[in-house]
CSV table of C-alpha atoms and ligand atoms in Angstrom, one decimal:
chain,number,residue,atom,x,y,z
Y,112,MET,CA,0.0,0.0,0.0
Y,113,ILE,CA,1.3,3.4,-1.0
Y,114,GLY,CA,0.7,6.2,1.6
Y,115,VAL,CA,-0.6,9.4,-0.1
Y,116,ALA,CA,-0.8,12.9,1.1
Y,117,ILE,CA,-2.7,15.6,-0.8
Y,118,LEU,CA,-1.8,19.2,-0.2
Y,119,GLY,CA,-4.5,21.4,-1.7
Y,120,SER,CA,-7.1,18.7,-1.5
Y,121,THR,CA,-10.1,21.1,-1.7
Y,122,GLY,CA,-8.9,22.4,-5.1
Y,123,SER,CA,-9.5,21.2,-8.6
Y,124,ILE,CA,-6.3,19.0,-8.7
Y,125,GLY,CA,-6.9,17.9,-5.1
Y,126,GLU,CA,-10.4,16.6,-5.9
Y,127,SER,CA,-9.2,14.9,-9.1
Y,128,THR,CA,-6.4,13.2,-7.0
Y,129,LEU,CA,-8.9,12.0,-4.4
Y,130,ASP,CA,-11.0,10.6,-7.2
Y,131,VAL,CA,-8.1,8.6,-8.6
Y,132,VAL,CA,-6.9,7.4,-5.2
Y,133,ALA,CA,-10.4,6.3,-4.2
Y,134,ARG,CA,-10.6,4.1,-7.4
Y,135,HIS,CA,-7.7,2.0,-6.2
Y,136,PRO,CA,-8.2,1.1,-2.5
Y,137,ASP,CA,-6.0,-2.0,-3.0
Y,138,ARG,CA,-3.0,0.2,-4.0
Y,139,PHE,CA,-3.3,3.6,-2.2
Y,140,LYS,CA,-3.9,4.5,1.4
Y,141,LEU,CA,-4.9,8.2,2.0
Y,142,ILE,CA,-2.8,9.3,4.9
Y,143,ALA,CA,-3.4,13.1,5.0
Y,144,ILE,CA,-5.2,15.9,3.2
Y,145,GLY,CA,-4.8,19.7,3.7
Y,146,ALA,CA,-5.9,23.1,2.4
Y,147,ASN,CA,-6.1,26.7,3.5
Y,148,ARG,CA,-9.5,27.6,4.9
Y,149,SER,CA,-12.3,25.6,3.1
Y,150,ALA,CA,-13.5,24.0,6.3
Y,151,ALA,CA,-16.8,22.7,5.0
Y,152,LYS,CA,-15.3,21.1,1.9
Y,153,LEU,CA,-12.5,19.5,4.0
Y,154,ALA,CA,-15.1,18.2,6.5
Y,155,GLU,CA,-16.9,16.4,3.6
Y,156,GLN,CA,-13.7,15.0,2.3
Y,157,ILE,CA,-12.7,13.7,5.8
Y,158,LYS,CA,-16.1,12.0,6.2
Y,159,ARG,CA,-15.9,10.4,2.8
Y,160,HIS,CA,-12.2,9.4,2.6
Y,161,ARG,CA,-11.3,9.0,6.3
Y,162,PRO,CA,-7.6,10.1,6.2
Y,163,ALA,CA,-5.5,9.7,9.4
Y,164,TYR,CA,-4.7,13.5,9.3
Y,165,ALA,CA,-6.3,16.6,7.9
Y,166,ALA,CA,-4.9,20.1,8.1
Y,167,LEU,CA,-5.9,23.7,7.5
Y,168,ALA,CA,-3.3,26.5,7.2
Y,169,ASP,CA,-5.8,29.0,8.6
Y,170,GLU,CA,-6.1,28.3,12.3
Y,171,THR,CA,-9.6,29.9,12.7
Y,172,ALA,CA,-10.9,27.7,9.8
Y,173,ALA,CA,-9.3,24.7,11.5
Y,174,GLY,CA,-11.3,25.5,14.6
Y,175,GLU,CA,-14.4,25.7,12.5
Y,176,LEU,CA,-13.5,22.3,10.9
Y,177,LYS,CA,-13.4,20.7,14.4
Y,178,ARG,CA,-16.8,22.1,15.2
Y,179,LEU,CA,-18.2,20.9,11.9
Y,180,LEU,CA,-16.9,17.4,12.5
Y,181,GLY,CA,-17.9,17.0,16.1
Y,182,ASN,CA,-17.4,13.3,16.9
Y,183,SER,CA,-18.1,12.2,13.4
Y,184,ALA,CA,-14.5,11.5,12.4
Y,185,PRO,CA,-12.6,10.0,15.3
Y,186,GLN,CA,-10.1,8.3,12.9
Y,187,THR,CA,-8.8,11.7,11.7
Y,188,ARG,CA,-6.4,14.0,13.7
Y,189,ILE,CA,-7.0,17.7,12.8
Y,190,LEU,CA,-3.9,19.9,12.5
Y,191,ALA,CA,-3.8,23.6,12.2
Y,192,GLY,CA,-1.4,26.2,10.7
Y,193,GLU,CA,1.0,26.4,7.8
Y,194,GLY,CA,3.5,24.3,9.7
Y,195,ALA,CA,0.9,21.4,9.7
Y,196,LEU,CA,1.1,21.2,5.9
Y,197,ILE,CA,4.9,21.1,6.1
Y,198,GLU,CA,4.6,18.4,8.8
Y,199,ILE,CA,2.2,16.3,6.6
Y,200,ALA,CA,4.6,16.6,3.6
Y,201,ALA,CA,7.4,14.9,5.6
Y,202,MET,CA,5.4,12.2,7.6
Y,203,PRO,CA,7.1,8.8,7.5
Y,204,GLU,CA,3.9,6.9,6.6
Y,205,VAL,CA,3.5,9.2,3.5
Y,206,HIS,CA,5.2,7.9,0.4
Y,207,SER,CA,3.7,10.2,-2.3
Y,208,VAL,CA,2.9,13.9,-1.9
Y,209,MET,CA,0.6,15.6,-4.3
Y,210,ALA,CA,1.7,19.3,-4.2
Y,211,ALA,CA,-1.5,21.0,-5.4
Y,212,ILE,CA,-1.6,24.2,-3.3
Y,213,VAL,CA,-2.0,27.2,-5.7
Y,214,GLY,CA,0.7,29.8,-5.8
Y,215,GLY,CA,3.8,30.7,-3.8
Y,216,ALA,CA,1.9,29.5,-0.7
Y,217,GLY,CA,2.9,25.9,-1.7
Y,218,LEU,CA,6.6,26.5,-1.8
Y,219,ARG,CA,7.5,25.5,1.8
Y,220,SER,CA,5.5,22.3,1.8
Y,221,THR,CA,6.8,21.3,-1.6
Y,222,LEU,CA,10.3,21.8,-0.5
Y,223,ALA,CA,9.6,19.8,2.6
Y,224,ALA,CA,8.4,16.9,0.6
Y,225,ALA,CA,11.5,17.1,-1.6
Y,226,ARG,CA,13.9,17.2,1.3
Y,227,ALA,CA,12.1,14.3,3.0
Y,228,GLY,CA,12.7,12.1,-0.1
Y,229,LYS,CA,9.1,11.6,-1.1
Y,230,ARG,CA,7.6,10.9,-4.5
Y,231,LEU,CA,6.7,14.5,-5.3
Y,232,LEU,CA,3.8,14.8,-7.6
Y,233,LEU,CA,4.3,18.4,-8.6
Y,234,ALA,CA,1.2,20.4,-9.7
Y,235,ASN,CA,2.3,23.6,-7.8
Y,236,LYS,CA,4.3,25.0,-10.7
Y,237,GLU,CA,4.8,28.3,-8.9
Y,238,SER,CA,7.2,26.8,-6.4
Y,239,LEU,CA,9.4,25.5,-9.3
Y,240,VAL,CA,9.2,28.9,-11.1
Y,241,MET,CA,10.1,30.8,-7.8
Y,242,ALA,CA,12.8,28.6,-6.5
Y,243,GLY,CA,13.7,26.2,-9.3
Y,244,PRO,CA,17.4,25.6,-8.5
Y,245,LEU,CA,16.6,25.2,-4.7
Y,246,LEU,CA,13.8,22.8,-5.4
Y,247,MET,CA,15.8,20.7,-7.8
Y,248,GLU,CA,18.7,20.6,-5.3
Y,249,ALA,CA,16.3,19.6,-2.5
Y,250,VAL,CA,15.0,16.8,-4.8
Y,251,ARG,CA,18.6,15.6,-5.4
Y,252,ALA,CA,19.7,15.9,-1.8
Y,253,GLY,CA,16.6,14.3,-0.4
Y,254,GLY,CA,16.6,11.5,-2.9
Y,255,ALA,CA,13.0,12.4,-3.9
Y,256,VAL,CA,11.4,11.3,-7.1
Y,257,LEU,CA,9.8,14.3,-8.9
Y,258,LEU,CA,7.0,13.6,-11.3
Y,259,PRO,CA,5.3,16.4,-13.1
Y,260,ILE,CA,1.5,16.7,-12.9
Y,261,ASP,CA,1.0,19.7,-15.3
Y,262,SER,CA,-0.4,17.9,-18.3
Y,263,GLU,CA,2.2,19.3,-20.6
Y,264,HIS,CA,5.2,18.3,-18.5
Y,265,ASN,CA,3.7,15.0,-17.7
Y,266,ALA,CA,3.3,14.5,-21.5
Y,267,ILE,CA,6.9,15.6,-22.1
Y,268,PHE,CA,8.1,13.2,-19.4
Y,269,GLN,CA,6.2,10.4,-21.0
Y,270,CYS,CA,7.8,11.2,-24.4
Y,271,MET,CA,11.4,11.4,-23.0
Y,272,PRO,CA,13.7,8.3,-22.9
Y,273,HIS,CA,12.9,5.9,-20.0
Y,274,ASN,CA,16.1,6.7,-18.1
Y,275,THR,CA,15.6,10.5,-18.1
Y,276,ARG,CA,16.7,12.1,-14.9
Y,277,VAL,CA,14.7,15.1,-14.0
Y,278,GLY,CA,16.8,18.3,-14.4
Y,279,THR,CA,19.1,16.8,-17.1
Y,280,GLN,CA,18.6,17.1,-20.8
Y,281,PRO,CA,18.6,13.6,-22.3
Y,282,PRO,CA,20.9,13.1,-25.4
Y,283,GLY,CA,19.2,13.2,-28.8
Y,284,VAL,CA,16.5,15.8,-27.9
Y,285,ARG,CA,16.3,18.7,-30.3
Y,286,ARG,CA,13.3,20.6,-29.0
Y,287,VAL,CA,10.4,20.5,-26.6
Y,288,LEU,CA,7.0,21.4,-28.2
Y,289,LEU,CA,4.9,22.9,-25.5
Y,290,THR,CA,1.2,23.0,-26.5
Y,291,ALA,CA,-1.2,25.6,-25.4
Y,292,SER,CA,-5.0,25.7,-25.8
Y,293,GLY,CA,-4.8,29.5,-26.3
Y,294,GLY,CA,-7.3,30.0,-23.5
Y,295,PRO,CA,-10.8,31.6,-23.8
Y,296,PHE,CA,-9.5,34.7,-25.6
Y,297,ARG,CA,-7.6,32.9,-28.3
Y,298,ASP,CA,-9.7,34.2,-31.1
Y,299,TRP,CA,-10.8,37.5,-29.6
Y,300,THR,CA,-9.5,40.9,-30.8
Y,301,ARG,CA,-7.2,42.9,-28.6
Y,302,GLU,CA,-10.0,45.5,-28.2
Y,303,ALA,CA,-12.4,42.8,-27.0
Y,304,ILE,CA,-9.8,41.3,-24.6
Y,305,ALA,CA,-9.3,44.8,-23.1
Y,306,THR,CA,-12.9,44.6,-21.7
Y,307,ALA,CA,-12.8,40.9,-20.6
Y,308,THR,CA,-14.4,40.1,-17.2
Y,309,PRO,CA,-13.3,37.6,-14.6
Y,310,GLU,CA,-16.2,35.4,-15.5
Y,311,GLN,CA,-15.1,35.3,-19.1
Y,312,ALA,CA,-11.5,34.7,-18.2
Y,313,VAL,CA,-12.2,31.7,-16.0
Y,314,ALA,CA,-14.5,30.0,-18.5
Y,315,HIS,CA,-11.8,27.9,-20.1
Y,316,PRO,CA,-12.9,26.1,-23.3
Y,317,ASN,CA,-11.3,22.7,-22.6
Y,318,TRP,CA,-10.2,22.4,-18.9
Y,319,VAL,CA,-12.0,22.8,-15.6
Y,320,MET,CA,-9.4,24.4,-13.3
Y,321,GLY,CA,-9.0,26.7,-10.3
Y,322,ARG,CA,-9.6,30.4,-10.8
Y,323,LYS,CA,-6.0,31.5,-10.7
Y,324,ILE,CA,-4.6,29.1,-13.3
Y,325,SER,CA,-7.7,29.8,-15.4
Y,326,VAL,CA,-6.8,33.5,-15.6
Y,327,ASP,CA,-3.2,32.5,-16.2
Y,328,SER,CA,-4.4,30.4,-19.2
Y,329,ALA,CA,-6.4,33.4,-20.5
Y,330,THR,CA,-3.3,35.7,-20.4
Y,331,LEU,CA,-1.0,32.9,-21.6
Y,332,MET,CA,1.1,33.5,-18.4
Y,333,ASN,CA,0.3,29.8,-17.6
Y,334,LYS,CA,2.3,28.8,-20.8
Y,335,GLY,CA,5.1,31.2,-19.7
Y,336,LEU,CA,5.3,29.6,-16.3
Y,337,GLU,CA,5.2,26.2,-17.9
Y,338,LEU,CA,8.1,27.2,-20.2
Y,339,ILE,CA,10.2,28.1,-17.1
Y,340,GLU,CA,9.0,24.8,-15.5
Y,341,ALA,CA,10.0,22.8,-18.7
Y,342,CYS,CA,13.5,24.3,-18.7
Y,343,LEU,CA,14.1,23.2,-15.1
Y,344,LEU,CA,12.5,19.8,-15.3
Y,345,PHE,CA,14.1,18.7,-18.6
Y,346,GLY,CA,17.4,20.7,-18.6
Y,347,VAL,CA,16.7,22.6,-21.8
Y,348,PRO,CA,17.4,26.3,-22.5
Y,349,PRO,CA,14.3,28.5,-23.2
Y,350,GLN,CA,15.2,28.7,-26.9
Y,351,GLN,CA,14.8,25.0,-27.2
Y,352,VAL,CA,11.1,25.2,-26.1
Y,353,GLU,CA,8.6,26.1,-28.7
Y,354,VAL,CA,5.1,27.1,-27.7
Y,355,VAL,CA,2.5,25.8,-30.1
Y,356,VAL,CA,-1.2,26.8,-29.9
Y,357,HIS,CA,-3.3,23.7,-30.2
Y,358,PRO,CA,-7.0,24.6,-29.7
Y,359,GLN,CA,-8.3,21.0,-29.1
Y,360,SER,CA,-6.0,20.3,-26.1
Y,361,ILE,CA,-5.6,16.7,-27.3
Y,362,VAL,CA,-1.9,16.7,-27.9
Y,363,HIS,CA,-0.6,17.6,-24.4
Y,364,SER,CA,3.0,18.3,-25.7
Y,365,ALA,CA,5.7,16.6,-27.7
Y,366,VAL,CA,9.5,16.0,-27.9
Y,367,GLU,CA,11.4,16.4,-31.1
Y,368,TYR,CA,14.5,14.3,-31.5
Y,369,LEU,CA,17.6,14.9,-33.6
Y,370,ASP,CA,16.6,12.1,-36.1
Y,371,GLY,CA,13.4,14.0,-37.0
Y,372,SER,CA,11.1,11.9,-34.8
Y,373,VAL,CA,8.4,13.8,-32.9
Y,374,LEU,CA,6.9,11.8,-30.0
Y,375,ALA,CA,3.7,13.3,-28.6
Y,376,GLN,CA,1.3,12.2,-25.8
Y,377,LEU,CA,-2.4,12.5,-26.6
Y,378,GLY,CA,-5.5,12.1,-24.5
Y,379,SER,CA,-8.8,13.6,-23.4
Y,380,PRO,CA,-8.3,16.9,-21.5
Y,381,ASP,CA,-8.7,15.5,-18.0
Y,382,MET,CA,-6.1,15.9,-15.2
Y,383,ARG,CA,-6.9,12.5,-13.9
Y,384,THR,CA,-4.6,11.0,-16.6
Y,385,PRO,CA,-1.4,12.8,-15.5
Y,386,ILE,CA,-2.4,12.3,-11.8
Y,387,ALA,CA,-2.9,8.5,-12.3
Y,388,HIS,CA,0.3,8.3,-14.4
Y,389,ALA,CA,2.4,9.9,-11.6
Y,390,LEU,CA,0.7,8.1,-8.8
Y,391,ALA,CA,1.3,4.6,-10.3
Y,392,TRP,CA,4.5,5.3,-12.3
Y,393,PRO,CA,6.0,3.2,-13.8
Y,394,ASP,CA,2.8,1.1,-13.8
Y,395,ARG,CA,-0.3,2.2,-15.6
Y,396,ILE,CA,-3.7,2.3,-13.8
Y,397,ALA,CA,-7.3,3.3,-14.7
Y,398,SER,CA,-8.0,7.0,-14.1
Y,399,GLY,CA,-11.7,7.3,-14.9
Y,400,VAL,CA,-11.1,9.5,-17.9
Y,401,GLU,CA,-13.1,9.3,-21.1
Y,402,PHE,CA,-11.0,7.4,-23.7
Y,403,LEU,CA,-9.9,9.4,-26.7
Y,404,ASP,CA,-11.9,8.8,-29.9
Y,405,LEU,CA,-9.6,10.0,-32.7
Y,406,ILE,CA,-12.3,9.6,-35.3
Y,407,ARG,CA,-14.7,11.8,-33.4
Y,408,THR,CA,-11.9,14.2,-32.7
Y,409,ALA,CA,-11.2,14.4,-36.4
Y,410,ARG,CA,-9.0,17.5,-36.4
Y,411,LEU,CA,-5.9,18.6,-34.7
Y,412,ASP,CA,-4.9,22.2,-35.4
Y,413,PHE,CA,-1.6,24.0,-34.6
Y,414,ARG,CA,-0.6,27.6,-34.9
Y,415,ALA,CA,1.8,30.1,-33.4
Y,416,PRO,CA,0.8,32.2,-30.4
Y,417,ASP,CA,0.1,36.0,-31.0
Y,418,PRO,CA,2.7,37.9,-29.0
Y,419,ASP,CA,0.8,41.2,-29.3
Y,420,LYS,CA,-2.4,40.0,-27.8
Y,421,PHE,CA,-0.6,37.9,-25.1
Y,422,ARG,CA,2.3,39.8,-23.7
Y,423,CYS,CA,2.6,37.7,-20.6
Y,424,LEU,CA,4.2,34.9,-22.6
Y,425,ALA,CA,7.0,37.2,-23.9
Y,426,LEU,CA,7.5,38.5,-20.3
Y,427,ALA,CA,7.9,34.9,-19.0
Y,428,GLN,CA,10.2,34.0,-21.9
Y,429,ALA,CA,12.4,36.9,-21.0
Y,430,ALA,CA,12.4,35.9,-17.3
Y,431,ALA,CA,13.4,32.3,-18.3
Y,432,ARG,CA,16.4,33.7,-20.2
Y,433,ALA,CA,17.3,36.0,-17.3
Y,434,GLY,CA,17.0,33.2,-14.7
Y,435,GLY,CA,18.1,33.8,-11.1
Y,436,LEU,CA,15.4,35.7,-9.1
Y,437,THR,CA,13.6,37.1,-12.1
Y,438,PRO,CA,11.1,34.3,-12.5
Y,439,ALA,CA,10.3,34.7,-8.7
Y,440,VAL,CA,9.6,38.4,-9.3
Y,441,LEU,CA,7.5,37.6,-12.4
Y,442,ASN,CA,5.5,35.0,-10.5
Y,443,ALA,CA,4.8,37.2,-7.4
Y,444,ALA,CA,3.7,40.2,-9.6
Y,445,ASN,CA,1.5,37.8,-11.6
Y,446,GLU,CA,-0.2,36.4,-8.5
Y,447,VAL,CA,-1.0,39.9,-7.1
Y,448,ALA,CA,-2.2,41.1,-10.5
Y,449,VAL,CA,-4.4,38.1,-11.1
Y,450,GLU,CA,-6.0,38.5,-7.7
Y,451,ALA,CA,-6.7,42.2,-8.4
Y,452,PHE,CA,-8.2,41.3,-11.8
Y,453,LEU,CA,-10.5,38.7,-10.1
Y,454,ASP,CA,-11.5,41.3,-7.5
Y,455,ARG,CA,-12.3,43.8,-10.4
Y,456,ARG,CA,-9.6,46.2,-9.3
Y,457,LEU,CA,-7.5,45.7,-12.5
Y,458,ASN,CA,-8.3,45.5,-16.2
Y,459,PHE,CA,-7.3,42.3,-18.0
Y,460,LEU,CA,-4.6,43.8,-20.2
Y,461,ASP,CA,-3.1,45.6,-17.2
Y,462,ILE,CA,-2.1,42.3,-15.7
Y,463,ALA,CA,0.8,42.2,-18.2
Y,464,ALA,CA,1.5,45.9,-17.6
Y,465,VAL,CA,1.8,45.5,-13.8
Y,466,ILE,CA,4.1,42.5,-14.2
Y,467,GLU,CA,6.3,44.3,-16.8
Y,468,ALA,CA,6.7,47.3,-14.5
Y,469,VAL,CA,7.5,45.2,-11.5
Y,470,VAL,CA,10.1,43.1,-13.4
Y,471,ALA,CA,11.6,46.3,-14.8
Y,472,GLN,CA,12.0,47.8,-11.3
Y,473,SER,CA,13.6,44.6,-9.9
Y,474,GLY,CA,17.4,44.2,-10.0
Y,475,GLY,CA,17.1,40.4,-10.7
Y,476,GLY,CA,20.0,38.8,-8.9
Y,477,VAL,CA,21.1,35.2,-8.2
Y,478,ILE,CA,19.3,32.8,-5.9
Y,479,GLY,CA,21.7,32.1,-2.9
Y,480,SER,CA,19.1,30.8,-0.5
Y,481,LEU,CA,15.4,30.4,0.2
Y,482,GLU,CA,15.5,33.8,2.1
Y,483,ASP,CA,16.6,35.5,-1.2
Y,484,VAL,CA,13.6,34.0,-2.9
Y,485,LEU,CA,11.2,35.0,-0.2
Y,486,ALA,CA,12.6,38.5,0.0
Y,487,ALA,CA,12.2,39.0,-3.8
Y,488,ASP,CA,8.7,37.5,-3.6
Y,489,SER,CA,7.5,39.9,-0.9
Y,490,GLU,CA,9.2,43.0,-2.4
Y,491,SER,CA,7.6,42.2,-5.8
Y,492,ARG,CA,4.2,41.7,-4.2
Y,493,ARG,CA,4.6,45.1,-2.5
Y,494,ARG,CA,5.6,46.8,-5.8
Y,495,ALA,CA,2.7,45.1,-7.7
Y,496,ARG,CA,0.2,46.4,-5.1
Y,497,GLU,CA,1.6,49.9,-5.6
Y,498,GLN,CA,1.2,49.6,-9.4
Y,499,ILE,CA,-2.3,48.3,-9.0
Y,500,SER,CA,-3.5,51.0,-6.6
Y,501,GLY,CA,-2.5,53.5,-9.5
Y,502,SER,CA,-4.2,51.4,-12.1
Y,503,SER,CA,-7.3,51.0,-9.9
Y,504,ALA,CA,-7.7,54.8,-9.8
Y,505,GLU,CA,-7.6,54.6,-13.7
Y,506,VAL,CA,-10.2,51.9,-13.7
Y,507,ARG,CA,-12.5,53.9,-11.5
Y,508,LYS,CA,-12.0,57.1,-13.6
Y,509,SER,CA,-12.8,55.3,-16.8
Y,510,GLY,CA,-15.9,53.7,-15.2
Y,511,THR,CA,-14.3,50.4,-16.3
Y,512,ALA,CA,-15.5,48.9,-19.6
Y,513,ARG,CA,-15.3,45.4,-18.1
Y,514,GLY,CA,-19.0,45.1,-17.5
Y,515,ALA,CA,-19.6,45.4,-21.3
Y,516,HIS,CA,-19.3,41.7,-21.9
Y,517,ALA,CA,-20.8,40.4,-18.6
G,818,NDP,P1,-7.6,25.6,-6.9
G,818,NDP,O1,-7.7,27.1,-6.7
G,818,NDP,O2,-8.7,24.8,-7.4
G,818,NDP,O3,-7.2,25.0,-5.4
G,818,NDP,C1,-6.2,25.6,-4.7
G,818,NDP,C2,-5.9,24.7,-3.5
G,818,NDP,O4,-4.8,25.4,-2.8
G,818,NDP,C3,-7.1,24.7,-2.5
G,818,NDP,O5,-7.1,23.4,-1.9
G,818,NDP,C4,-6.7,25.8,-1.5
G,818,NDP,O6,-7.3,25.6,-0.2
G,818,NDP,C5,-5.2,25.6,-1.4
G,818,NDP,N1,-4.6,26.8,-0.9
G,818,NDP,C6,-4.6,28.0,-1.4
G,818,NDP,N2,-3.9,28.9,-0.6
G,818,NDP,C7,-3.3,28.1,0.3
G,818,NDP,C8,-2.5,28.4,1.5
G,818,NDP,N3,-2.1,29.7,1.7
G,818,NDP,N4,-2.1,27.4,2.3
G,818,NDP,C9,-2.6,26.2,2.0
G,818,NDP,N5,-3.4,25.8,1.0
G,818,NDP,C10,-3.8,26.8,0.2
G,818,NDP,O7,-6.3,25.4,-7.7
G,818,NDP,P2,-6.0,24.2,-8.8
G,818,NDP,O8,-6.3,22.9,-8.2
G,818,NDP,O9,-6.5,24.6,-10.1
G,818,NDP,O10,-4.4,24.4,-8.9
G,818,NDP,C11,-3.5,23.9,-7.9
G,818,NDP,C12,-2.1,24.0,-8.5
G,818,NDP,O11,-2.0,23.1,-9.6
G,818,NDP,C13,-1.7,25.4,-9.1
G,818,NDP,O12,-0.3,25.6,-8.8
G,818,NDP,C14,-1.9,25.2,-10.6
G,818,NDP,O13,-1.1,26.0,-11.3
G,818,NDP,C15,-1.5,23.7,-10.8
G,818,NDP,N6,-2.2,23.1,-11.9
G,818,NDP,C16,-3.6,23.0,-12.0
G,818,NDP,C17,-4.2,22.4,-13.0
G,818,NDP,C18,-5.7,22.2,-13.1
G,818,NDP,O14,-6.1,21.6,-14.1
G,818,NDP,N7,-6.4,22.7,-12.1
G,818,NDP,C19,-3.4,21.9,-14.2
G,818,NDP,C20,-2.0,22.0,-14.0
G,818,NDP,C21,-1.4,22.6,-12.9
G,818,NDP,P3,-8.7,26.3,0.1
G,818,NDP,O15,-9.8,25.6,-0.6
G,818,NDP,O16,-8.9,26.1,1.6
G,818,NDP,O17,-8.6,27.8,-0.3
């Protein structure tokens, strides 16, 4: 039996992971689940899946969770505080850790799982973008096995040679082809995108995901973060990663070899495939996804991304080339800008403008330690908030056009 912990269990990836784990009670034992403050949802998950531990980072919400459970879940010990998620990530009875907390909030627990030598199922791409070299070093030093959950990186991993070591470019690889759906605004004009609402941005055409990554998909920042992620995971420089817009989201990414072969991984757009792949690797298990019907799919289209409409991609490509602390700066500014957009304090196109201004203000610099990353992260968040309070005044003055499409 493989002991599993799910950090971010109340989110979209967390729920898909619970679904796959529950399909294989003979193989997996759910040891622990955790989230931030969704007490009611966590209470339901505890009653249904009966883990040994459950944690909420928010202590008040953890109190609420205890109240909601009463005496109904004596098998589950409730833990509280950010430290509890770190504790879970390193528990001896946990073999595999699903790192599915959204944003920089997932960094410490992801690092803890790596240091403790766990099988690290990495959905929390932001931790790799922020602190890539530190996380990769923690994986090496802890003897952890890192398996990518992002559908693109999981696809690339599946297309790489069997003996691929994460972080090292395998011989014979010419390029990585990173596919992108193009998001909900793929075919919109720049003028229409300028008035996009949060509701429109989170309505992804192919994938059901959390709100933050849905907005990242709409700006194409998600693809930019994934490009940085790909460089770290597969040891390739940014110029060897080509972003290809593929509206059907059937080809999840591909690897081109020196001999001209292109190996791609295909499947229905459902995160349970990469989750099941990583949970069972190197075995294959059922995931519950709908099997791909190529005849019904009929068409697979590919095109180049439009850099004028989606500036976030170019910003992330530049950050990937700069390396050091720049990706952490980019990530922090993006998180703050996306939150402001979701709160209707920032226009859609200003997400890129805020990130660009914050990256331009930052001096970059090398990553010496986790403290360097955390300092760059908090400084960039502060700068992004400053930028946004200026932009919010503009939004109020113009009476915001965002309601136009609502
Ligand atoms: P959701 O928004 O659906 O869920 C986020 C989860 O993180 C929730 O469980 C939330 O808990 C938890 N969380 C948020 N803040 C904190 C915090 N401060 N401390 C502890 N837990 C916290 O996100 P997704 O599931 O969509 O995405 C999760 C990660 O996976 C992201 O990094 C995303 O980029 C990546 N990913 C997601 C994909 C998808 O299809 N959804 C695809 C590929 C990658 P609470 O409910 O209590 O707020």
